[in-house]
Amino acid sequence: MPAPKAPVSRPEAHAWLVTGPLIVLGVLLALPVILSSARPFDYNLKYAPVLLAVAILAAYAPLSFEIRRQAVTVHMNDVAILLMLFYLSPVVAMGVRLIAAIIWLTTSRMGIHKAAFNTASYFAGMAAAADVVVIALHPGHSTDPWTWFVLALAILANNLVTLIGVGCVITVMQGVGVLPALLRMAVPTQAVMGVNIVIGLIMVLTLEASRWGFVLIVALVLVLGVVYRAYAKFWRQHRSLAAMYALTREVGATNHDGTLPDLLLGRIRALIAANSTTLWLPPQGRHQEVLLSARIEYSGLLDNAPTPDLFRKMALRTGATVAVGPKMGPPDLRAALQDAGGKDIIVVPLRSGGVAIGTLEVAGRLGGGPVFGPEDVRLIETLAAQVGVAVENSRLVDRLQYDANHDALTGLANRRRMLEALGEAMSGRGPREVVAVLLFDVVALREVNDSLGHTAGDKVLVEVAQRLTSLAPQGALVARVGDDEFAIELRTASADAAAAVADTLRAGLRDPMVIDSLTIDIDTYVGVAIYPEHGAEPEELLQRAHVAVHVAKSRGIVQVFNAGLQSRAVRRVGLAADLRTALAGGELEVYFQPKVALRDRRLVGAECLARWEHPVHGQVAPPDFVAVAEHTGQLARLNGVVLREGIRRARQWADAGRPLAVAVNLSARTLGDADLPLQIAELLDEHGVPADRLILEIAEDEGLLAGGRALPTLDRLRDLGVRLSVDDFGAGRSSFADLSRLPVQEVKIDRSFVQGMATSPSDLAIVRSIVGMARNFGLDVVAEGVESELTLGLLEDMHCDMGQGFLFSRPLPYERFESWLQVQTAGDPAEAPAGEVRWLRAVP
C-alpha cells in the first residue's frame, strides 16, 4: 500500500490565481442582469433592508445536526438568496447579497486573501443565479410550479459556481490530492441545498397568501431557535461523551501496535472540527522526541506541526493550558499566532503522575466564522487527560516489552531476544550465507567478584558489552545470554569467516580494562556454531555453541562446533546416573603415578588419580566424569573416594617401611566446603597417617589464586599440617606475587612447558624462570610430563626438586604400582636406600 503523499502548502497569496478569474466571471455574469430591461415582478425596494438582515442572520447562524451518527451543518444562505430573488430585482438582489457578504467577512476577521476570494465567489454565484431568473422567468408575480423550478435552478447555479471556485482555490493551494475529499463533502451539501429550497418556497407561499404570515414565520423561527439552542447543547454534550467513550474503547483495542497516535489525533481532530491536531512528547530517557500532526488535508500523520513551538513549550513549562484566539489569550501571543498565519489554538499539557510529559494541541477551527471557545478548552483538557493515560500506558507496555527482551545491567538483548533474532535470521538468510552464533564466556569473572566485589564485576560486564557492541560487524546482534556469557548473531560466508570474527573480537576484549583505578586483564573462551550445518533450531544452535565453549576452555582457542563434540557432551549427560551407581558400588579405581626426587632419584610419593571403566563406553576420560560429578553434585563423593583410598595406601606403605606421601587433586569448588578440613582430619586420624603425608593439589585455572571464599579453608588445611600444591602452574594468569599471599608449599609446572622445553627455547625459559622464582620463595617445584632423558637432564641442571612423568611410570593400579616398586627399588640396601629409583624405565 503506497504511503500517502505529503500535502502541498502554498502561501495564501496564491489564492489570487482563482480570485481574479472569479471577479472577471462575476462581472461577465452580472452584465446581462444589469443591461436587461426585463422586470419579471413588481419589485418593492422596501423589502431590501429586511432581506439584508435575513441574509446576515443566515450567515451568522449555521445549524448543526446529527443524522444517523453523521454530523450535518446547515447554512440558511440559500433561503435568503431565494427570498431576495423573488422579492427584489436581480440587480438589487446582487447588491444586497454582496453587502451581506462583506459585512460578515469583515466582522469574522478573515485574512485579506481569503476574504477577497469569498467575496468574489459569493458575487459570481449570485450573478449566475440572477442570470437564471432574468432568462427563465416572465414578467408578473406568480407562485406557480414553473417559478419554483426557476428559483431552484437559480439556487443550484449559485452553489455550482461557488463549489467550482472552492475546488479551484483548494487545488491551487493544496494540490489535486484533496479533490476527492471535497467531492465527498459536496454530496451532503447538495442535499442541504434541496432542503433550503423547500423551506424558502414554503416561506414565499406563506407570505404571498397573507402578509401576516410574516408574523407566523418570525414566531416559528424564534421557537425553533430556542429549541435548536437546547438541542445543540445536548448534542454537543452527547457527541463529546460518545467520542470520549469511543476513544477510550478504541485505545484499549489498539494493543499498543503503533496505531495509537493515528487513532488519537484523527479522532480528536474530527471531534473538535480543527484543521490540525498535534501530539508532542519531548525526549525522555531512552524515548526520543515525538512530534506528530493530523491535518484535514492529509490522510496520514506528519512529523511536523503547522504552529510555532512557542505555545507547546510554554504549556509544558508552566503546566497550564495555553488558549489563543481572536478573543482569547494575551496580546503578545495573539500577535505571534497571527504572524504564524494561525487563527486560533489550544495547547493542553499531558500529565503522568502529576508531571507534564508532553502536550496535546488543536489549531484552526474549521469554517470561516467559528473559533475555539471556553467549551472547547474544557473538552480538550478532558481529552488530554485520556491521552496522557494512554501515552503513559503505551510507554509502560513498551518498557515492559523492552525489559522482557533486554538485559537490565548491560542494555543488550537477552537470551529470549537472541533466540528470536536467530529464528528471524535463519528464515531470511541468503543462499550463500550462514547464520553464526559466537558465544563468549568471560574468564575469571568470579575471581573479580570475590576480590573486588560484585560492583566491580558488573562494571567488567558492562565494559565487555560495550566492547563487543563496538567491535561487532555491522548488522550483528550482541546479547547477554548468561551471568558471564555473551552471544553474537551474525550472517557471514562460512564457519571459518565466523571463527575469524571471533578471533578479532576476542583480541579486542584482551586489552586491559581500568575498573575503579585498577587495571584488569580479561580473557574469554569462544565457541562458534553455524546454521544450517550445526543445527536447524535457534535453541539447538545456541546449545551447540555452549558445547564448543566448554571444549574451548580446555584448549584455550576459538572452538568451532563439530559432531564429535556433541557426541561427547551427550555422552556426559548419559554418564550422570551411571556415575552415581559407580560411586555407590565402588566401581571407580584409584591409580598411582610416582613422584621422584631428582637430586638423589629417590621415590618420595605418588599422585592418586581416579579411573573409571564403564561397562558400555569403556574407559571414561577423567575430565568427562569429573565434569559430570561437578554438575550433578557428586564431586564431594568422588573426592572422598580418592582421598580415602590414597590415605589408606599411605598407611600400608608406611607399615611396609616406605613412608610415601600421596597427592590428591581437588577443585576450587571443593575448597568452598567449610567441612572439608574436618573430613580430612577424620580420615587421617582413622588411618593414623601424619598430615604432612597428604598433599592437596588445586589447579591454578580453577580459582585458587583468587583467594576469597577458598582462603579460609586453605588456612585451616595448612594449620592441620596438610601440604598444599598449585597444579598446572604457568598455564593461567597467576604470578608468584599471588602465590605469596597463599599458604602453599609446592608448585607443579604445567606439563605443556616441560614436554616442550627440550625443543622450544621459550618453554625452556619459562620452566627455568618458574624453578628459579619458586626456590627464591621457598617453594618446592614438581615438573609434570617428564618423558625423556634430555628433559630430565635439563631439570636436574636447574635443580628442580621433583619430577613426574612417563619416563618414570604411567599411572598404575595399586597392584601394578606395587610390582613397579619392587622392580625399581630392588638391590643391595647398602647401595640403594629404600625407595631409591635405580632404573628409570617407563612402564607400559
Short mmCIF file of C-alpha atoms in Angstrom, two decimals, residues 130-497:
data_model
loop_
_atom_site.label_atom_id
_atom_site.label_comp_id
_atom_site.label_asym_id
_atom_site.label_seq_id
_atom_site.Cartn_x
_atom_site.Cartn_y
_atom_site.Cartn_z
CA ALA A 130 -29.72 36.29 -11.18
CA ASP A 131 -28.99 35.31 -14.80
CA VAL A 132 -31.21 32.24 -14.42
CA VAL A 133 -34.07 34.41 -13.07
CA VAL A 134 -33.71 37.04 -15.80
CA ILE A 135 -33.63 34.44 -18.56
CA ALA A 136 -36.26 31.96 -17.37
CA LEU A 137 -38.98 33.99 -15.55
CA HIS A 138 -41.66 36.05 -17.30
CA PRO A 139 -42.91 39.42 -16.01
CA GLY A 140 -45.56 39.44 -13.33
CA HIS A 141 -45.91 37.92 -9.92
CA SER A 142 -46.57 34.20 -9.90
CA THR A 143 -46.24 31.32 -7.45
CA ASP A 144 -46.80 28.54 -9.93
CA PRO A 145 -44.54 25.45 -10.18
CA TRP A 146 -42.53 26.99 -13.01
CA THR A 147 -41.44 29.74 -10.64
CA TRP A 148 -40.49 27.09 -8.10
CA PHE A 149 -38.39 25.35 -10.71
CA VAL A 150 -36.63 28.53 -11.86
CA LEU A 151 -35.81 29.62 -8.31
CA ALA A 152 -34.48 26.15 -7.51
CA LEU A 153 -32.38 26.25 -10.69
CA ALA A 154 -31.03 29.66 -9.66
CA ILE A 155 -30.01 28.37 -6.24
CA LEU A 156 -28.33 25.38 -7.94
CA ALA A 157 -26.39 27.72 -10.26
CA ASN A 158 -25.22 29.76 -7.27
CA ASN A 159 -23.96 26.64 -5.47
CA LEU A 160 -22.26 25.20 -8.56
CA VAL A 161 -20.28 28.38 -9.21
CA THR A 162 -19.30 28.56 -5.52
CA LEU A 163 -18.31 24.88 -5.46
CA ILE A 164 -16.19 25.24 -8.61
CA GLY A 165 -14.44 28.27 -7.15
CA VAL A 166 -13.68 26.45 -3.89
CA GLY A 167 -12.38 23.43 -5.81
CA CYS A 168 -10.07 25.60 -7.90
CA VAL A 169 -8.62 27.50 -4.96
CA ILE A 170 -8.06 24.31 -2.93
CA THR A 171 -6.30 22.73 -5.91
CA VAL A 172 -4.04 25.76 -6.25
CA MET A 173 -3.29 25.97 -2.53
CA GLN A 174 -3.04 22.28 -1.57
CA GLY A 175 -2.85 20.21 -4.74
CA VAL A 176 -5.26 17.89 -6.52
CA GLY A 177 -4.96 15.25 -3.78
CA VAL A 178 -7.70 16.92 -1.73
CA LEU A 179 -10.30 17.00 -4.52
CA PRO A 180 -11.77 13.54 -3.68
CA ALA A 181 -12.49 14.69 -0.14
CA LEU A 182 -14.07 17.89 -1.49
CA LEU A 183 -16.33 15.90 -3.81
CA ARG A 184 -17.40 13.65 -0.96
CA MET A 185 -18.35 16.73 1.06
CA ALA A 186 -20.32 18.15 -1.89
CA VAL A 187 -22.93 15.36 -1.79
CA PRO A 188 -24.44 16.25 1.63
CA THR A 189 -24.10 19.92 0.70
CA GLN A 190 -26.45 19.45 -2.25
CA ALA A 191 -28.91 17.63 -0.01
CA VAL A 192 -28.89 20.57 2.39
CA MET A 193 -29.43 22.90 -0.59
CA GLY A 194 -32.57 20.97 -1.53
CA VAL A 195 -33.94 21.34 1.99
CA ASN A 196 -33.22 25.08 1.94
CA ILE A 197 -35.02 25.48 -1.38
CA VAL A 198 -38.12 23.78 0.01
CA ILE A 199 -38.04 25.96 3.15
CA GLY A 200 -37.62 29.11 1.06
CA LEU A 201 -40.53 28.23 -1.24
CA ILE A 202 -42.78 27.49 1.76
CA MET A 203 -41.91 30.92 3.18
CA VAL A 204 -42.71 32.57 -0.18
CA LEU A 205 -46.07 30.81 -0.46
CA THR A 206 -46.93 31.74 3.13
CA LEU A 207 -46.07 35.41 2.62
CA GLU A 208 -47.89 35.54 -0.69
CA ALA A 209 -51.01 34.06 0.86
CA SER A 210 -51.03 36.75 3.60
CA ARG A 211 -48.59 39.43 4.70
CA TRP A 212 -49.46 38.43 8.28
CA GLY A 213 -47.74 35.20 7.53
CA PHE A 214 -44.54 37.10 8.30
CA VAL A 215 -45.56 37.12 12.00
CA LEU A 216 -46.04 33.38 11.96
CA ILE A 217 -42.69 32.86 10.28
CA VAL A 218 -40.90 35.07 12.83
CA ALA A 219 -42.62 33.30 15.73
CA LEU A 220 -41.73 29.93 14.25
CA VAL A 221 -38.09 31.00 13.82
CA LEU A 222 -37.91 32.18 17.46
CA VAL A 223 -39.40 28.96 18.79
CA LEU A 224 -37.17 26.85 16.58
CA GLY A 225 -34.18 28.95 17.72
CA VAL A 226 -34.88 28.18 21.39
CA VAL A 227 -35.44 24.52 20.61
CA TYR A 228 -32.32 24.35 18.48
CA ARG A 229 -30.23 26.03 21.18
CA ALA A 230 -31.26 23.36 23.68
CA TYR A 231 -30.78 20.65 21.09
CA ALA A 232 -27.34 21.99 20.11
CA LYS A 233 -26.16 21.99 23.73
CA PHE A 234 -27.45 18.47 24.29
CA TRP A 235 -25.98 17.31 21.00
CA ARG A 236 -22.53 18.75 21.79
CA GLN A 237 -22.51 17.06 25.19
CA HIS A 238 -23.73 13.77 23.73
CA ARG A 239 -21.20 13.92 20.93
CA SER A 240 -18.36 14.69 23.36
CA LEU A 241 -19.30 11.83 25.68
CA ALA A 242 -19.78 9.42 22.80
CA ALA A 243 -16.47 10.46 21.27
CA MET A 244 -14.61 10.03 24.56
CA TYR A 245 -16.21 6.63 25.10
CA ALA A 246 -15.31 5.54 21.57
CA LEU A 247 -11.80 6.92 22.01
CA THR A 248 -11.28 5.03 25.27
CA ARG A 249 -12.63 1.81 23.79
CA GLU A 250 -10.53 2.02 20.64
CA VAL A 251 -7.38 2.95 22.57
CA GLY A 252 -7.83 -0.24 24.56
CA ALA A 253 -8.25 -2.19 21.33
CA THR A 254 -5.04 -0.94 19.70
CA ASN A 255 -2.91 -3.49 21.64
CA HIS A 256 -0.12 -0.91 21.51
CA ASP A 257 0.67 -1.89 17.93
CA GLY A 258 1.87 1.54 16.83
CA THR A 259 -1.54 2.84 15.66
CA LEU A 260 -2.23 4.80 18.85
CA PRO A 261 -1.10 8.24 17.54
CA ASP A 262 -3.18 7.85 14.35
CA LEU A 263 -6.22 6.95 16.38
CA LEU A 264 -5.84 9.68 18.99
CA LEU A 265 -5.03 12.55 16.68
CA GLY A 266 -7.54 11.63 13.98
CA ARG A 267 -10.38 11.20 16.45
CA ILE A 268 -9.66 14.42 18.32
CA ARG A 269 -9.28 16.48 15.13
CA ALA A 270 -12.65 15.29 13.85
CA LEU A 271 -14.35 15.82 17.23
CA ILE A 272 -13.11 19.39 17.66
CA ALA A 273 -13.54 20.20 13.95
CA ALA A 274 -9.98 21.55 13.84
CA ASN A 275 -7.66 21.99 10.92
CA SER A 276 -4.86 20.15 12.76
CA THR A 277 -4.17 18.19 15.93
CA THR A 278 -0.63 17.78 17.25
CA LEU A 279 0.92 15.44 19.83
CA TRP A 280 4.31 16.46 21.22
CA LEU A 281 6.37 14.34 23.59
CA PRO A 282 9.85 15.76 24.32
CA PRO A 283 12.84 13.39 24.72
CA GLN A 284 12.69 11.41 27.96
CA GLY A 285 15.17 8.68 28.92
CA ARG A 286 15.56 6.27 26.04
CA HIS A 287 12.39 7.65 24.39
CA GLN A 288 13.12 10.02 21.53
CA GLU A 289 11.14 13.17 20.75
CA VAL A 290 7.72 12.63 19.18
CA LEU A 291 6.06 15.37 17.12
CA LEU A 292 3.10 14.17 15.05
CA SER A 293 0.27 16.10 13.43
CA ALA A 294 -3.02 15.04 11.86
CA ARG A 295 -4.33 17.55 9.31
CA ILE A 296 -7.59 17.71 7.44
CA GLU A 297 -5.89 17.81 4.05
CA TYR A 298 -3.67 14.74 4.71
CA SER A 299 -4.74 11.16 5.33
CA GLY A 300 -1.68 10.17 7.39
CA LEU A 301 0.43 11.77 10.11
CA LEU A 302 3.15 14.37 9.56
CA ASP A 303 6.26 14.70 11.71
CA ASN A 304 5.94 18.48 11.98
CA ALA A 305 3.41 20.96 13.27
CA PRO A 306 1.81 23.93 11.44
CA THR A 307 2.14 26.13 14.53
CA PRO A 308 5.21 27.57 16.29
CA ASP A 309 6.96 25.70 19.15
CA LEU A 310 6.37 28.72 21.39
CA PHE A 311 2.90 27.65 22.50
CA ARG A 312 3.61 23.99 23.29
CA LYS A 313 6.86 24.79 25.11
CA MET A 314 5.02 27.37 27.20
CA ALA A 315 2.32 24.87 28.12
CA LEU A 316 4.94 22.27 29.07
CA ARG A 317 6.94 24.77 31.13
CA THR A 318 4.01 26.28 33.01
CA GLY A 319 1.89 23.13 33.22
CA ALA A 320 -1.18 25.21 32.28
CA THR A 321 -3.41 25.32 29.21
CA VAL A 322 -2.49 27.88 26.55
CA ALA A 323 -5.55 29.09 24.57
CA VAL A 324 -5.08 31.84 21.99
CA GLY A 325 -7.65 33.23 19.53
CA PRO A 326 -9.33 36.45 18.40
CA LYS A 327 -10.91 36.84 21.83
CA MET A 328 -8.58 34.65 23.94
CA GLY A 329 -5.04 34.94 25.23
CA PRO A 330 -2.64 37.82 25.88
CA PRO A 331 -1.93 40.27 23.05
CA ASP A 332 1.67 39.12 22.52
CA LEU A 333 0.60 35.50 21.96
CA ARG A 334 -2.21 36.59 19.64
CA ALA A 335 0.29 38.59 17.64
CA ALA A 336 2.68 35.62 17.49
CA LEU A 337 -0.14 33.36 16.29
CA GLN A 338 -1.25 35.88 13.68
CA ASP A 339 2.32 36.26 12.43
CA ALA A 340 2.46 32.47 12.00
CA GLY A 341 -0.72 32.57 9.92
CA GLY A 342 -2.92 30.91 12.55
CA LYS A 343 -6.43 31.80 13.64
CA ASP A 344 -6.80 30.07 17.00
CA ILE A 345 -5.03 27.39 19.02
CA ILE A 346 -5.45 25.40 22.23
CA VAL A 347 -2.45 23.63 23.82
CA VAL A 348 -3.01 21.41 26.87
CA PRO A 349 -0.17 19.72 28.82
CA LEU A 350 -0.29 15.92 29.10
CA ARG A 351 0.32 14.63 32.61
CA SER A 352 1.59 11.42 34.11
CA GLY A 353 1.71 11.18 37.87
CA GLY A 354 1.36 14.95 38.18
CA VAL A 355 4.30 15.64 35.85
CA ALA A 356 3.87 17.19 32.39
CA ILE A 357 5.24 14.73 29.79
CA GLY A 358 4.11 16.48 26.62
CA THR A 359 1.30 18.48 25.02
CA LEU A 360 -1.87 17.98 23.01
CA GLU A 361 -2.69 20.78 20.58
CA VAL A 362 -5.59 21.68 18.30
CA ALA A 363 -5.33 24.60 15.87
CA GLY A 364 -7.50 26.29 13.26
CA ARG A 365 -11.22 25.80 13.88
CA LEU A 366 -12.80 24.76 10.62
CA GLY A 367 -15.18 27.22 8.99
CA GLY A 368 -14.78 30.87 8.23
CA GLY A 369 -16.56 32.24 11.28
CA PRO A 370 -16.40 29.91 14.29
CA VAL A 371 -13.39 29.97 16.62
CA PHE A 372 -12.49 27.96 19.69
CA GLY A 373 -14.24 28.95 22.90
CA PRO A 374 -14.22 28.04 26.61
CA GLU A 375 -16.27 24.88 25.99
CA ASP A 376 -13.66 23.66 23.52
CA VAL A 377 -10.90 24.34 26.07
CA ARG A 378 -12.69 22.21 28.67
CA LEU A 379 -13.27 19.45 26.14
CA ILE A 380 -9.61 19.40 25.07
CA GLU A 381 -8.50 19.30 28.72
CA THR A 382 -10.75 16.28 29.31
CA LEU A 383 -9.40 14.56 26.19
CA ALA A 384 -5.84 15.40 27.23
CA ALA A 385 -6.36 13.52 30.47
CA GLN A 386 -7.38 10.47 28.42
CA VAL A 387 -4.45 10.93 26.06
CA GLY A 388 -1.97 11.30 28.94
CA VAL A 389 -3.11 7.98 30.43
CA ALA A 390 -2.99 6.30 27.00
CA VAL A 391 0.52 7.60 26.28
CA GLU A 392 1.81 6.55 29.71
CA ASN A 393 0.23 3.09 29.35
CA SER A 394 1.77 2.78 25.91
CA ARG A 395 5.18 3.71 27.28
CA LEU A 396 4.70 1.29 30.18
CA VAL A 397 3.92 -1.55 27.77
CA ASP A 398 6.88 -0.53 25.64
CA ARG A 399 9.11 -0.52 28.73
CA LEU A 400 7.85 -3.95 29.78
CA GLN A 401 8.43 -5.29 26.28
CA TYR A 402 11.89 -3.75 26.28
CA ASP A 403 12.73 -5.23 29.68
CA ALA A 404 11.44 -8.62 28.54
CA ASN A 405 13.92 -8.60 25.66
CA HIS A 406 16.94 -6.83 27.15
CA ASP A 407 19.43 -7.33 29.94
CA ALA A 408 18.96 -4.83 32.77
CA LEU A 409 22.69 -4.42 33.51
CA THR A 410 24.20 -4.03 30.04
CA GLY A 411 21.19 -2.95 27.98
CA LEU A 412 21.98 -5.70 25.47
CA ALA A 413 19.44 -8.13 24.09
CA ASN A 414 18.83 -11.08 26.39
CA ARG A 415 18.62 -14.80 25.69
CA ARG A 416 14.97 -14.59 24.63
CA ARG A 417 15.63 -11.83 22.11
CA MET A 418 18.72 -13.68 20.84
CA LEU A 419 16.65 -16.78 20.12
CA GLU A 420 14.05 -14.66 18.31
CA ALA A 421 16.76 -12.97 16.24
CA LEU A 422 18.29 -16.32 15.36
CA GLY A 423 14.91 -17.57 14.14
CA GLU A 424 14.44 -14.43 12.02
CA ALA A 425 17.96 -14.71 10.59
CA MET A 426 17.53 -18.40 9.80
CA SER A 427 14.33 -17.78 7.84
CA GLY A 428 15.75 -14.80 5.96
CA ARG A 429 19.35 -15.78 5.18
CA GLY A 430 20.74 -15.53 1.66
CA PRO A 431 21.63 -18.54 -0.49
CA ARG A 432 25.36 -18.11 0.13
CA GLU A 433 25.16 -17.14 3.78
CA VAL A 434 25.35 -18.97 7.07
CA VAL A 435 23.93 -17.73 10.37
CA ALA A 436 26.62 -17.88 13.05
CA VAL A 437 26.43 -17.76 16.83
CA LEU A 438 29.60 -16.64 18.63
CA LEU A 439 29.39 -17.44 22.34
CA PHE A 440 31.85 -15.65 24.67
CA ASP A 441 32.45 -16.93 28.21
CA VAL A 442 34.22 -14.33 30.36
CA VAL A 443 37.13 -15.96 32.22
CA ALA A 444 37.67 -15.45 35.95
CA LEU A 445 34.69 -13.13 36.49
CA ARG A 446 34.01 -14.90 39.78
CA GLU A 447 37.51 -14.00 40.94
CA VAL A 448 36.84 -10.33 40.20
CA ASN A 449 33.60 -10.54 42.20
CA ASP A 450 35.35 -12.25 45.12
CA SER A 451 38.35 -9.92 45.15
CA LEU A 452 36.86 -6.52 44.25
CA GLY A 453 33.16 -7.03 44.87
CA HIS A 454 30.16 -7.56 42.63
CA THR A 455 30.05 -3.87 41.70
CA ALA A 456 33.43 -4.22 40.02
CA GLY A 457 32.24 -7.44 38.37
CA ASP A 458 29.22 -5.61 36.99
CA LYS A 459 31.48 -2.89 35.59
CA VAL A 460 33.57 -5.55 33.87
CA LEU A 461 30.43 -6.99 32.27
CA VAL A 462 29.32 -3.53 31.11
CA GLU A 463 32.76 -2.89 29.62
CA VAL A 464 32.71 -6.26 27.83
CA ALA A 465 29.24 -5.45 26.46
CA GLN A 466 30.40 -2.06 25.17
CA ARG A 467 33.48 -3.52 23.53
CA LEU A 468 31.56 -6.30 21.84
CA THR A 469 28.97 -3.80 20.59
CA SER A 470 31.65 -1.51 19.14
CA LEU A 471 33.73 -4.32 17.65
CA ALA A 472 30.91 -6.49 16.27
CA PRO A 473 30.29 -6.33 12.49
CA GLN A 474 27.51 -4.08 11.24
CA GLY A 475 24.14 -5.82 11.42
CA ALA A 476 25.22 -8.26 14.14
CA LEU A 477 23.14 -8.64 17.30
CA VAL A 478 25.02 -8.67 20.61
CA ALA A 479 23.25 -10.27 23.59
CA ARG A 480 23.96 -11.30 27.16
CA VAL A 481 22.67 -14.85 27.49
CA GLY A 482 24.07 -15.83 30.91
CA ASP A 483 25.77 -14.44 34.02
CA ASP A 484 29.15 -14.23 32.28
CA GLU A 485 28.18 -15.27 28.75
CA PHE A 486 27.67 -13.06 25.70
CA ALA A 487 26.44 -14.17 22.29
CA ILE A 488 26.67 -12.53 18.88
CA GLU A 489 24.38 -13.44 15.98
CA LEU A 490 25.61 -12.53 12.52
CA ARG A 491 25.40 -13.58 8.89
CA THR A 492 28.65 -14.50 7.23
CA ALA A 493 30.09 -16.61 4.43
CA SER A 494 31.32 -19.68 6.33
CA ALA A 495 32.34 -21.17 9.65
CA ASP A 496 35.94 -20.09 9.02
CA ALA A 497 34.80 -16.50 8.50
#
